Coordinates of C-alpha atoms (C1' of nucleotides) in Angstrom, one line a residue:
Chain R
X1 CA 52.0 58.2 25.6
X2 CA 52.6 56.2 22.3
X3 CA 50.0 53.4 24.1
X4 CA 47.6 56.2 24.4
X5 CA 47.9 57.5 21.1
X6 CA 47.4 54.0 19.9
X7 CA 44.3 53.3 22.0
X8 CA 42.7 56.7 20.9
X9 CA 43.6 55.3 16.6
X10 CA 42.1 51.7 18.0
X11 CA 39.0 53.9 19.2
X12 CA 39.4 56.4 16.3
X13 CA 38.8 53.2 14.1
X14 CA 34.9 53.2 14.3
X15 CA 34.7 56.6 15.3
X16 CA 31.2 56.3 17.0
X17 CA 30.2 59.1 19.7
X18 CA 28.3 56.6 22.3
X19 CA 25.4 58.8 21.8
X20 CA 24.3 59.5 18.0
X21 CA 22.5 56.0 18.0
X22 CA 19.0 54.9 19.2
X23 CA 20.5 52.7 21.1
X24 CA 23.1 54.7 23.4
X25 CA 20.6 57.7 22.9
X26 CA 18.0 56.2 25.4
X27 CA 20.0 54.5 27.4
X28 CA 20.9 56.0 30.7
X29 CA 24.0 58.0 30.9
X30 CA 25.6 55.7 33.4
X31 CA 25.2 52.8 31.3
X32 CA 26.9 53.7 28.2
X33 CA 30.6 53.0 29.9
X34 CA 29.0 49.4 29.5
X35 CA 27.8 49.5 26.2
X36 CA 31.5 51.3 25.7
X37 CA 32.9 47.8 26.2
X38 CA 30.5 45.7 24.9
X39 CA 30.2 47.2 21.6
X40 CA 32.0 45.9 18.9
X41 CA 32.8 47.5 15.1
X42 CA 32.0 45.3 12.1
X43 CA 32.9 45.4 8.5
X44 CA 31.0 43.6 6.0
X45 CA 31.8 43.7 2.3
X46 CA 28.9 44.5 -0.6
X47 CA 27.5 41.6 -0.7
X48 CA 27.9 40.3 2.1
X49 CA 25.8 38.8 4.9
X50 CA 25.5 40.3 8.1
X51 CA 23.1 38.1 9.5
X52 CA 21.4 35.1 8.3
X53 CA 18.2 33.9 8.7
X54 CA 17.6 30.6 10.3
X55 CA 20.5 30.7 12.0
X56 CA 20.7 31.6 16.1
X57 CA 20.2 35.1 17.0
X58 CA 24.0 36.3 17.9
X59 CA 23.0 40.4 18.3
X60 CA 21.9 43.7 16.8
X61 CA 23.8 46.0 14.6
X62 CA 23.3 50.0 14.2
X63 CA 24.6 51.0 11.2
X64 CA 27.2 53.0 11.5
X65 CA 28.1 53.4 7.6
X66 CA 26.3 52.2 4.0
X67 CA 23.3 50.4 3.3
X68 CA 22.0 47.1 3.8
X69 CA 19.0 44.8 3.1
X70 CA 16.6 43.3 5.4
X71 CA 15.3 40.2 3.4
X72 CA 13.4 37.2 3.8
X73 CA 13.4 34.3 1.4
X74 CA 11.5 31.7 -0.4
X75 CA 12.0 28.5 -2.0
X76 CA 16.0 28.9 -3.3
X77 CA 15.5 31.7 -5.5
X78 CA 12.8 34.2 -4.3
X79 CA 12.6 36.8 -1.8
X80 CA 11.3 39.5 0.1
X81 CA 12.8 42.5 0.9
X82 CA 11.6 43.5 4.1
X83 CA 13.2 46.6 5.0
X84 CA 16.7 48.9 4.1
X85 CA 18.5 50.4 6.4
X86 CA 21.4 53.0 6.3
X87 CA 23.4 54.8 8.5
X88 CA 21.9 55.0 12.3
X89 CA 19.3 51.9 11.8
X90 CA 19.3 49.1 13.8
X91 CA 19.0 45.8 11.9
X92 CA 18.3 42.4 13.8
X93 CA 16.4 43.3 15.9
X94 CA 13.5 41.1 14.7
X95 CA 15.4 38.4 16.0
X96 CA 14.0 39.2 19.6
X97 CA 10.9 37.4 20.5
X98 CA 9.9 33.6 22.0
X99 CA 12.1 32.1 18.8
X100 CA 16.0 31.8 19.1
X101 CA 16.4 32.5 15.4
X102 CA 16.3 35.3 12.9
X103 CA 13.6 35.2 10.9
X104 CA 15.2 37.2 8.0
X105 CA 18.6 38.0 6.9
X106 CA 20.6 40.9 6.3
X107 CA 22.5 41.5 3.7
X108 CA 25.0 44.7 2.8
X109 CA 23.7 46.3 -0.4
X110 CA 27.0 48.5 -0.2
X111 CA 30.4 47.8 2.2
X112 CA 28.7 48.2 5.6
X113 CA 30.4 49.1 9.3
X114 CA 28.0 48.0 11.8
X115 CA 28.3 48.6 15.6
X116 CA 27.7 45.1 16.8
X117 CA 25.8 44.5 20.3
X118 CA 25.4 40.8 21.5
X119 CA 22.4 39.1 22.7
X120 CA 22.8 38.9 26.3
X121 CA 24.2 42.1 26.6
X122 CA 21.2 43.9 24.8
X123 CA 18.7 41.9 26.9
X124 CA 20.5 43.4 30.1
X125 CA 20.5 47.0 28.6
X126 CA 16.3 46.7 28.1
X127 CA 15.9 45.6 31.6
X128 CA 18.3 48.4 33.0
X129 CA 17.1 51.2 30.3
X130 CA 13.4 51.4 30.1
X131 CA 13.1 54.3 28.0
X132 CA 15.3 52.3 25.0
X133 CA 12.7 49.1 26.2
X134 CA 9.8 51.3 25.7
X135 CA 10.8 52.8 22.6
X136 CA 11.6 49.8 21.0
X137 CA 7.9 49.0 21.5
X138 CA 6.9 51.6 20.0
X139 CA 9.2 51.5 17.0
X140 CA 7.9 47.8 16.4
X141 CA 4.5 48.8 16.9
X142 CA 5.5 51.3 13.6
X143 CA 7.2 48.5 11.7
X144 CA 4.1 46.5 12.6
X145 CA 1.9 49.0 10.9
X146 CA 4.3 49.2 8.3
X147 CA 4.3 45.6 7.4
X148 CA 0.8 45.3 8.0
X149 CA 0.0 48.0 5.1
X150 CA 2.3 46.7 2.8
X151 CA 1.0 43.4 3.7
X152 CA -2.7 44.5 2.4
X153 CA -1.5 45.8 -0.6
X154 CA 0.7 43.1 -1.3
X155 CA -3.0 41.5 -1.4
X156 CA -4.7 43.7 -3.4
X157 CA -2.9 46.3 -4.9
X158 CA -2.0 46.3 -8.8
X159 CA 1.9 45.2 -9.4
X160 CA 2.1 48.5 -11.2
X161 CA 1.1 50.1 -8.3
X162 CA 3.4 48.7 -5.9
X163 CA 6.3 49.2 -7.8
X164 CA 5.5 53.1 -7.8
X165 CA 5.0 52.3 -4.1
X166 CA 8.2 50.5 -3.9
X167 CA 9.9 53.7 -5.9
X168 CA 8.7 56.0 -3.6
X169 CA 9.8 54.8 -0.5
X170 CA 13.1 53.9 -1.3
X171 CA 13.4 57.5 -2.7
X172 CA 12.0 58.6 0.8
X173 CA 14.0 56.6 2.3
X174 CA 17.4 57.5 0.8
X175 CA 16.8 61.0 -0.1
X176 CA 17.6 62.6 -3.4
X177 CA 20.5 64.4 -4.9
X178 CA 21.2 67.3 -6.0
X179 CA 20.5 66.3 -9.8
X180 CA 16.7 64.6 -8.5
X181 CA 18.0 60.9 -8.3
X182 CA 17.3 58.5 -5.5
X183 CA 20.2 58.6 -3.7
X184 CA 21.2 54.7 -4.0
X185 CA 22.0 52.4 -6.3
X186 CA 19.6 49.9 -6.5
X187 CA 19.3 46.5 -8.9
X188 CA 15.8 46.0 -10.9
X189 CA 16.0 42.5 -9.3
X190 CA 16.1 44.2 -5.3
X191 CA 13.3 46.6 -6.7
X192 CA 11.3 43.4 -7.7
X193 CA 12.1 41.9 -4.3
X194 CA 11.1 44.6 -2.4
X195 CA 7.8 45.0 -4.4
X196 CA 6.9 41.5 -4.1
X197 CA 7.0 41.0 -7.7
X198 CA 9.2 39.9 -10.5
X199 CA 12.5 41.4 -12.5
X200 CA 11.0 41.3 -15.3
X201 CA 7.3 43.4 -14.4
X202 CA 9.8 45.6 -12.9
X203 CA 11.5 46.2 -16.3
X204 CA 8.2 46.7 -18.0
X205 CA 6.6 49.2 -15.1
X206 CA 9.3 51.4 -15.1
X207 CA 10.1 51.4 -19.0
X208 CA 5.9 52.3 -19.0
X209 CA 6.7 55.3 -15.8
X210 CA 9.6 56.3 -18.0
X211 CA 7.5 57.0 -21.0
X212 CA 5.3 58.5 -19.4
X213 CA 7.5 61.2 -17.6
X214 CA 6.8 60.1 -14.4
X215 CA 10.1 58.8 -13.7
X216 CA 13.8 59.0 -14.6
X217 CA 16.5 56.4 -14.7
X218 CA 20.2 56.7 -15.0
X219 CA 22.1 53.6 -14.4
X220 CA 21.2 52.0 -11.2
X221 CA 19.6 54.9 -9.9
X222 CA 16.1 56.2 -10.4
X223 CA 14.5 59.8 -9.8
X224 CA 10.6 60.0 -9.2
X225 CA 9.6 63.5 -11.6
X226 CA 5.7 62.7 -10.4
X227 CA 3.7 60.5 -9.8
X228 CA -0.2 60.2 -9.6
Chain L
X1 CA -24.1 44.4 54.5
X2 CA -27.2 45.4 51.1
X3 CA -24.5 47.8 49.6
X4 CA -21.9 45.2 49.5
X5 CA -23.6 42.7 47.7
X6 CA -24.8 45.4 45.3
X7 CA -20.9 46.1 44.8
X8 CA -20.2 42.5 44.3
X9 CA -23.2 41.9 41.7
X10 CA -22.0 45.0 40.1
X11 CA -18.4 43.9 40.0
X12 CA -19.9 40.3 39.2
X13 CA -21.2 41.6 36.0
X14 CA -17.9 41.4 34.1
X15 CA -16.4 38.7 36.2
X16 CA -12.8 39.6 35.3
X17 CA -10.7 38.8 38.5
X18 CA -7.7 40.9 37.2
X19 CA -5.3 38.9 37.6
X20 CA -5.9 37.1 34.2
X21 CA -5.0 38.6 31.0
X22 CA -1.9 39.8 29.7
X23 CA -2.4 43.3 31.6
X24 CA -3.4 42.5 34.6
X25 CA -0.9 39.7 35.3
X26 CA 2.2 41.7 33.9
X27 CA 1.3 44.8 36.3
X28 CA 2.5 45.2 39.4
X29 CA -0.2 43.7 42.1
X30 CA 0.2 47.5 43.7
X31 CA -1.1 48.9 40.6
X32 CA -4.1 46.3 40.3
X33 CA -6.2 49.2 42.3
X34 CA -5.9 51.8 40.0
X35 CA -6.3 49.4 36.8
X36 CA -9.8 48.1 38.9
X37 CA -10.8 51.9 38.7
X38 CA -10.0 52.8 35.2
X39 CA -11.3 49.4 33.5
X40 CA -14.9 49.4 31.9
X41 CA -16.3 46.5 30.3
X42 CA -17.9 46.6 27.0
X43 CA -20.6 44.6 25.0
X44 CA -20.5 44.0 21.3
X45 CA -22.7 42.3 19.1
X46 CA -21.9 40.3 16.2
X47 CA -21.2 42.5 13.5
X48 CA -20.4 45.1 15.4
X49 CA -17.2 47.4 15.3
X50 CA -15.3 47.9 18.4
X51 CA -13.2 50.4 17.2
X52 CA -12.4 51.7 13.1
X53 CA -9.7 52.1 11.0
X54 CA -9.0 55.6 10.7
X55 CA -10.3 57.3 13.7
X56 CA -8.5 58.6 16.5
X57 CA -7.4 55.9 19.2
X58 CA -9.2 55.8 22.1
X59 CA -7.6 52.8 24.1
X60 CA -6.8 49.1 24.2
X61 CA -9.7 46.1 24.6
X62 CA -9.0 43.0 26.5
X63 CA -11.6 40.6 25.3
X64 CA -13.2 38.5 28.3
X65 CA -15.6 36.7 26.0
X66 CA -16.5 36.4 22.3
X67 CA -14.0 36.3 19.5
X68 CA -13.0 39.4 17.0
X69 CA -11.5 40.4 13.6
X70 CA -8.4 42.9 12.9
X71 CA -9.3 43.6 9.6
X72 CA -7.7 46.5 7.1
X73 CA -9.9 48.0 4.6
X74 CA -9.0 48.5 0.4
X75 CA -11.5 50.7 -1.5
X76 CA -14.7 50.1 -0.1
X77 CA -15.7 46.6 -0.8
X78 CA -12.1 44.4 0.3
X79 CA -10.1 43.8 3.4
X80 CA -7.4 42.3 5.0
X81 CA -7.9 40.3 7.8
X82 CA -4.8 40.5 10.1
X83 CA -5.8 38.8 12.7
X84 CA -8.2 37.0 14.8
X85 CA -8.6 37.2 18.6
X86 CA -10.6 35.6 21.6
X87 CA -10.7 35.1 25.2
X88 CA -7.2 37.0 26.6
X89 CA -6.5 38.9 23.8
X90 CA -5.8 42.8 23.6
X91 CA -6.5 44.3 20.5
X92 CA -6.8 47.9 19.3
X93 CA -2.8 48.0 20.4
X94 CA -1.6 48.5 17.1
X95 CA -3.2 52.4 17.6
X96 CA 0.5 52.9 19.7
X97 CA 2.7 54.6 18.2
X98 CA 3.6 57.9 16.3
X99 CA 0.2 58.3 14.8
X100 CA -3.2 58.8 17.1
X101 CA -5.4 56.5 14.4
X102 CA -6.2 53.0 14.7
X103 CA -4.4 51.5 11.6
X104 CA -6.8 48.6 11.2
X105 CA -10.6 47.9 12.7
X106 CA -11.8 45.4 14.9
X107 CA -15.2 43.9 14.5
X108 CA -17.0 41.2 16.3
X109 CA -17.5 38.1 14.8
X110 CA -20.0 36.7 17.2
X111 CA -21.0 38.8 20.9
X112 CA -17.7 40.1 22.1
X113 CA -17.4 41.5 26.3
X114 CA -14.2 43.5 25.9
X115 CA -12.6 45.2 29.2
X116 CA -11.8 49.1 28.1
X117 CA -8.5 50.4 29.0
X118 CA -8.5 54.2 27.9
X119 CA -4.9 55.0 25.7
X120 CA -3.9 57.5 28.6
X121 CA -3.5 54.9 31.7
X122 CA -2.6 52.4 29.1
X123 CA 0.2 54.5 28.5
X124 CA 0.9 55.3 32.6
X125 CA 0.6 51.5 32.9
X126 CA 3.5 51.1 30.6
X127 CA 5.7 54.2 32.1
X128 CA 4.8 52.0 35.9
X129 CA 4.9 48.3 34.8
X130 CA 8.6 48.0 33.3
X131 CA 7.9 44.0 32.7
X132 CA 4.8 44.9 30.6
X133 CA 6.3 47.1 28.7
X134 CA 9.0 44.5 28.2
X135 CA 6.6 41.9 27.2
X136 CA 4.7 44.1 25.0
X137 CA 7.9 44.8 23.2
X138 CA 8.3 41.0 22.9
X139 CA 4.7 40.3 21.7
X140 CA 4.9 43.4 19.2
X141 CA 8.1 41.6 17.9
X142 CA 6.0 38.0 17.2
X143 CA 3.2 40.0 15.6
X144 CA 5.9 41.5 13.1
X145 CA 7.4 37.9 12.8
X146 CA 4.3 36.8 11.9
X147 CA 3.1 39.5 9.7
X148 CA 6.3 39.6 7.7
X149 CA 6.5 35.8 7.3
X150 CA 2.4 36.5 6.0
X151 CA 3.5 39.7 3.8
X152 CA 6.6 37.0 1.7
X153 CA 3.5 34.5 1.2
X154 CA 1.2 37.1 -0.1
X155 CA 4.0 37.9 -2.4
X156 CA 5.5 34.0 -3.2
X157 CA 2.9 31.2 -2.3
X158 CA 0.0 30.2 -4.6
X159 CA -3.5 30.5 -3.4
X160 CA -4.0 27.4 -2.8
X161 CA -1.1 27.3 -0.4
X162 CA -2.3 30.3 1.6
X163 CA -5.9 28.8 1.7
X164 CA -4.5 25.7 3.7
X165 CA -2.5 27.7 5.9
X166 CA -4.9 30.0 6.9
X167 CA -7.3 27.4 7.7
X168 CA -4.6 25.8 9.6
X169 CA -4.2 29.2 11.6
X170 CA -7.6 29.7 11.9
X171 CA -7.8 26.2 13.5
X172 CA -4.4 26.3 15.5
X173 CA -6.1 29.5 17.2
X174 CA -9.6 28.2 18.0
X175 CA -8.8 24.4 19.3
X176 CA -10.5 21.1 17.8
X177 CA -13.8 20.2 19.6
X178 CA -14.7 16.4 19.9
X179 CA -15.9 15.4 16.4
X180 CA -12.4 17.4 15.0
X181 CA -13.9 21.0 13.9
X182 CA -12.2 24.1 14.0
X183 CA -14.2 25.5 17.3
X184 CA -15.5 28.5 15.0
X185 CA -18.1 29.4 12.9
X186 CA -16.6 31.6 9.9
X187 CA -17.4 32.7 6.6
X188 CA -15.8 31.7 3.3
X189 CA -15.5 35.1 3.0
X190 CA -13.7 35.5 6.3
X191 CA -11.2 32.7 5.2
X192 CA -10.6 34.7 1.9
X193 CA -9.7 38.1 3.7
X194 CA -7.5 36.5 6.0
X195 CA -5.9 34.7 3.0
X196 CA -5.5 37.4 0.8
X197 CA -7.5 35.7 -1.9
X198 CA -11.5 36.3 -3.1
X199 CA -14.4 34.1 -1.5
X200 CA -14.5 31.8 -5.2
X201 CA -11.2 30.9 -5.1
X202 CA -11.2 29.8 -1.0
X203 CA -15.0 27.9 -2.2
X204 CA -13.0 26.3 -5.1
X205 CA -9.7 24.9 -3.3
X206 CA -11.9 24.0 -0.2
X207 CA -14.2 22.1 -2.8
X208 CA -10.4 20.3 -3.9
X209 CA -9.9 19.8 0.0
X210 CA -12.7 17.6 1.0
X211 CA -12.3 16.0 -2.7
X212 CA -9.0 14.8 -2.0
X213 CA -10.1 14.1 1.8
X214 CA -7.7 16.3 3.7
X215 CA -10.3 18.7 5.3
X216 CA -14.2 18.1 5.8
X217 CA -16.8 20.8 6.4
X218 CA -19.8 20.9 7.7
X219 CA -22.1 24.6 8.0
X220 CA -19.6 27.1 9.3
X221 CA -16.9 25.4 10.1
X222 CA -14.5 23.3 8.9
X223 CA -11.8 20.6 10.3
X224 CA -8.5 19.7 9.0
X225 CA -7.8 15.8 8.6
X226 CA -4.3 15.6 7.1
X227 CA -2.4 18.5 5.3
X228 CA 0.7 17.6 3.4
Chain B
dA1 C1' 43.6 40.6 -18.1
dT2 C1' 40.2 37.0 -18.4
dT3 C1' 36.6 34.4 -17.1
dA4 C1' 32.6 33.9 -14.5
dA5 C1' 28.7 35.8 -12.7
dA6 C1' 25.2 39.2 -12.2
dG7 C1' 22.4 42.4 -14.1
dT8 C1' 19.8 44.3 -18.1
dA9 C1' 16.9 44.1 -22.1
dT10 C1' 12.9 42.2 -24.6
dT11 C1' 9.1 39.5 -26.5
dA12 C1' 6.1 35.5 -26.6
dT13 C1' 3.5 32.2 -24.1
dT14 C1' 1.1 30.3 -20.3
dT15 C1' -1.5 30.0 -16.4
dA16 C1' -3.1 31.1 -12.1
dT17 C1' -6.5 33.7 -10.2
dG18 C1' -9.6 37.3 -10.2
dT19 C1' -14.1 39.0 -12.2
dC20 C1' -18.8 38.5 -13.7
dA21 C1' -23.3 36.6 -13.7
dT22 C1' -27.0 34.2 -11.6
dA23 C1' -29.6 31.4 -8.4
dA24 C1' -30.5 29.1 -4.2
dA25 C1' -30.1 28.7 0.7
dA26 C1' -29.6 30.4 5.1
dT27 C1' -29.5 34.0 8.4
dT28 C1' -30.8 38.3 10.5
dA29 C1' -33.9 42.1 11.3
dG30 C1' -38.4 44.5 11.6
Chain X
dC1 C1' -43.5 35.6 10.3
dT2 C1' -42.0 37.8 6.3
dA3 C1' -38.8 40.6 4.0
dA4 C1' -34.2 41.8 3.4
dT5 C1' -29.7 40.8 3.5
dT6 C1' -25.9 37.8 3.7
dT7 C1' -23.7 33.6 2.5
dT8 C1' -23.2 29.8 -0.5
dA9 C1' -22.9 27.6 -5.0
dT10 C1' -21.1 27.2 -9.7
dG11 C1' -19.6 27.9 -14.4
dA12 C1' -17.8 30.9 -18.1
dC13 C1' -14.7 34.4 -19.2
dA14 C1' -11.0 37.8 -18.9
dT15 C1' -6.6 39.2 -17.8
dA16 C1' -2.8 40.4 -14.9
dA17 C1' 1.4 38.9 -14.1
dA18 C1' 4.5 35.0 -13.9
dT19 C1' 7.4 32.0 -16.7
dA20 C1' 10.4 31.0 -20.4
dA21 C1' 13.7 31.9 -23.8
dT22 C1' 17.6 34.4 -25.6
dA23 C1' 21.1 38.0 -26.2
dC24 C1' 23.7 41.6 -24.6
dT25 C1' 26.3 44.3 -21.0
dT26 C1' 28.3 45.4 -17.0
dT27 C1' 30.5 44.1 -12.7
dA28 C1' 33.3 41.3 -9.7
dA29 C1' 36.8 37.8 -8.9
dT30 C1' 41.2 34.9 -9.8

DNA sequence: ATTAAAGTATTATTTATGTCATAAAATTAG
DNA sequence: CTAATTTTATGACATAAATAATACTTTAAT
């Protein structure tokens, strides 16, 4: 009785339903007992690295709480912000594929709990699962498109414009509150990065979008009043 | 006895012995049958599109012979080029997913024989084959690799930089014949939409090149002697 | 509570790279 | 075979956007 209470508060802990998730959502019913034991509740602190990139591919993470960064860097003190991901995304994922090591890193923009699924055990749920296999093709085929877009306008779009860009998605992304904000806080410096650009066009772009009603910024938030 | 040789010069015409390409050799031999009914070869020539940006997908292409451009349009007079293929490669799959438009366009670059597969048995394929599907996944998970490690050098690495590698991509992809030439025949312009940079700047770093004697080029083509 | 570190603010300067203009050569089409 | 179009060649010029410099402010850590 008090063992069982104490399992159920171990369990309670991460509180995950084995079937909110992509993941356990198209996996078969029988297999989720599986990915009961194999799945394992992680806490990272703001700041903090989840995963890192170069280093060998351990698993994938859902998000079960907070936000984090998917980023990819250059020389020591550059990089690009690939992709957020809150509550119910799967990061690490784009360390699957012919190399043994993540291309990118993740990062927790705010404290993160992750549901943690190892390597080998993933690999054996795509084999079993082939809905979750073919779904996952199709949600990289979307990030492909994504990243292919952002890609060409990384080439030839104006910086102004891709910080607007950049604005708007993570608005999109995040939602907005009840006041008209972005519902995040965000640094200039992770706007930059995720724009492909620097801190200091960021400053100038949204000081200009500011002045020119388009935008409105409280602290480390930012509200999108309209834009084009 | 006459109506079987007919059959074989008919079938002859395309030559594809399906058990070649990515498709065919990742299907299950009892599905070969159908996927000998449903293919259709195509001719291109140079120039010409084999599918556009924008309108609705129709299927995948396997190319049997010729070589190709995945190129992504900005305004009306600049593109991305986001990839090249030849012999074995499927293009047009970046159509899957949640939208029914090609994202990007493929044109010929010099006379292209494509095998058709129409989206709808592409998709049964995938729903039969599990270890296509699977390898799909896999291959749509390089493409992002590569596109996102592209995307951070669009944002970080001078022109110059992306000028060499994309010739060293270009080159890696094509082979070296004999007298050490990139075994293709490609615009500066080409080079310049697959570098994310405008045809002067690839003429002027290419000039630098064969000045300081790490590439030569002769007509179309180009070969790389030493890099870095 | 007190540093240290990270983020913000701001302007001036530099430079990398795109744009423009024009002509010749080569390729493709009728 | 000739015209039309595409590709190459090249220099001058413009400018978008990065870099640098400096100060202040907020946030995190011991």
């Amino acid at each position: 009785m008090l063992k069982g209470r104490f399992d159920l508060m171990k369990k309670g802990k991460h509180n995950c339903d084995l079937k909110s998730c992509f993941f356990c959502k198209l996996s078969l019913k029988e297999w989720l007992p599986a990915i009961d034991v194999h799945r394992q509740m992680q806490q990272f602190k703001k700041g903090e690295l989840i995963f890192t990139e170069g280093e060998e591919v351990k698993g994938m993470y859902v998000i079960y709480d907070g936000i984090a960064k998917v980023h990819k860097k250059w020389g020591d003190d550059k990089e690009l912000i690939v992709r957020f991901a809150q509550k119910g995304d799967i990061i690490g994922h784009r360390g699957l594929g012919n190399d043994i090591v993540y291309p990118v890193s993740g990062t927790a923009l705010e404290a993160v709990t992750a549901c943690f699924i190892d390597l080998q055990f993933f690999k054996s749920s795509l084999k079993v699962n082939h809905e979750l296999t073919y779904q996952l093709m199709l949600f990289f085929a979307e990030e492909l498109q994504e990243s292919e877009k952002k890609m060409r306008n990384m080439a030839h779009m104006p910086v102004r414009d891709r910080v607007i860009n950049a604005l708007e998605k993570i608005q999109e992304k995040f939602g907005t509150t009840d006041d008209g904000f972005a519902n995040i806080t965000i640094t200039k410096q992770d706007i930059a990065n995720f724009a492909g650009t620097t801190y200091e066009t960021v400053f100038r772009v949204m000081n200009e979008l500011v002045e020119e009603g388009m935008i409105k910024v409280s602290g480390k938030t930012f509200g999108i009043i309209v834009l084009r």
